[in-house]
Structures are given as structure tokens and as C-alpha cells.
Amino acid sequence: QAEDGIRDVERSRGLGDVYKRQIYNLLGEELIRLKDSYEEAGYKTVTWSGTDKYGEEVPTGVYLYSVDFGDYHVTKKMLLIK
């Protein structure tokens, strides 16, 4: 469970592949790449602490998160409330 930030669960597909998670602002600029790793298929939990790639806290607002796993790709909106 995330103490600070955003938590989301995505269902991955396939036998195993590289799993990528990114957070973007509404201008499409990448704020942080959370993790790129090889993982087996299954349910995954993604936690974001509300910071950018420099460790600076981002303000309350709407952000986009992107999840890539093999040929599966999804981008969704989320709201960060502090």
C-alpha cells in the first residue's frame, strides 16, 4: 500500500516480457520512468510517490500513466491529491 502517491493495478498479458511504467504531465513530457524490468505475466501493482526523475515533488493535479508489457499498451489519466 502506498503511503504517499498513486497506486494502480494493471493486468499484464503474455508469458513474460519487459514491463515498462512511465508518468507524464498533460503536455506529454515524461516526469519519471518508474521501472523497466523483465517480469512474468500476472497482476502488477504500480506505486508512484508523486516525485519526478530528479526526486522533486510534483504539484497536485492530473497526470498520465503509461504501462507497456509486450504488445499490450495502455495510457490512463490519474489525479494526484496531496
Coordinates of C-alpha atoms in Angstrom, one line a residue:
Q1 CA 0.0 0.0 0.0
A2 CA 1.3 3.4 -0.9
E3 CA 1.6 5.9 1.9
D4 CA 2.1 8.9 -0.4
G5 CA 1.2 8.9 -4.0
I6 CA -0.7 6.8 -6.6
R7 CA -1.4 3.1 -6.6
D8 CA -2.8 1.2 -9.5
V9 CA -3.1 -2.4 -10.7
E10 CA -2.9 -3.4 -14.3
R11 CA -3.3 -6.9 -15.8
S12 CA -0.4 -7.9 -17.9
R13 CA -0.7 -10.3 -20.8
G14 CA 1.6 -13.0 -22.3
L15 CA 4.2 -15.4 -20.8
G16 CA 6.7 -12.8 -19.8
D17 CA 8.2 -9.7 -21.3
V18 CA 9.7 -6.3 -20.5
Y19 CA 7.4 -4.3 -18.3
K20 CA 7.6 -0.5 -18.5
R21 CA 5.8 2.1 -16.4
Q22 CA 6.1 5.9 -17.0
I23 CA 4.4 9.0 -15.6
Y24 CA 3.7 12.1 -17.8
N25 CA 2.3 15.5 -17.3
L26 CA -0.6 16.7 -19.5
L27 CA 1.9 18.2 -22.0
G28 CA 3.1 14.7 -22.7
E29 CA 6.5 15.3 -21.0
E30 CA 7.9 12.2 -19.2
L31 CA 8.2 13.0 -15.5
I32 CA 9.6 9.7 -14.4
R33 CA 10.2 6.2 -15.6
L34 CA 9.2 4.0 -12.6
K35 CA 10.7 0.7 -13.6
D36 CA 11.8 -1.3 -16.7
S37 CA 12.2 -5.0 -15.9
Y38 CA 11.6 -8.4 -17.3
E39 CA 8.6 -9.9 -15.4
E40 CA 6.2 -12.9 -15.7
A41 CA 2.6 -12.3 -16.7
G42 CA 0.1 -11.6 -13.9
Y43 CA -1.4 -8.8 -11.9
K44 CA 1.1 -6.0 -11.1
T45 CA 0.9 -3.1 -8.6
V46 CA 2.4 0.2 -9.7
T47 CA 3.2 2.8 -7.0
W48 CA 4.3 6.4 -7.6
S49 CA 5.4 8.6 -4.8
G50 CA 4.5 11.9 -6.5
T51 CA 8.0 12.8 -7.5
D52 CA 9.8 13.4 -10.8
K53 CA 13.0 11.8 -12.1
Y54 CA 15.0 14.4 -10.0
G55 CA 13.3 13.5 -6.8
E56 CA 11.3 16.7 -6.7
E57 CA 7.7 16.6 -5.6
V58 CA 5.2 17.4 -8.3
P59 CA 2.1 19.6 -7.6
T60 CA -1.4 18.3 -7.1
G61 CA -3.1 17.8 -10.5
V62 CA -3.9 15.4 -13.3
Y63 CA -1.2 13.2 -14.7
L64 CA -1.0 10.4 -17.2
Y65 CA 0.5 6.9 -16.6
S66 CA 1.6 4.5 -19.3
V67 CA 2.1 0.8 -19.0
D68 CA 3.8 -1.3 -21.6
F69 CA 4.1 -5.1 -21.5
G70 CA 5.0 -6.8 -24.7
D71 CA 2.3 -5.9 -27.3
Y72 CA 0.0 -4.5 -24.5
H73 CA 0.0 -0.7 -24.1
V74 CA -2.4 1.5 -22.0
T75 CA -2.3 5.1 -21.0
K76 CA -4.7 6.5 -18.5
K77 CA -5.4 9.7 -16.5
M78 CA -4.9 9.9 -12.8
L79 CA -5.4 12.5 -10.1
L80 CA -2.6 13.2 -7.6
I81 CA -4.1 14.7 -4.4
K82 CA -1.8 15.8 -1.6

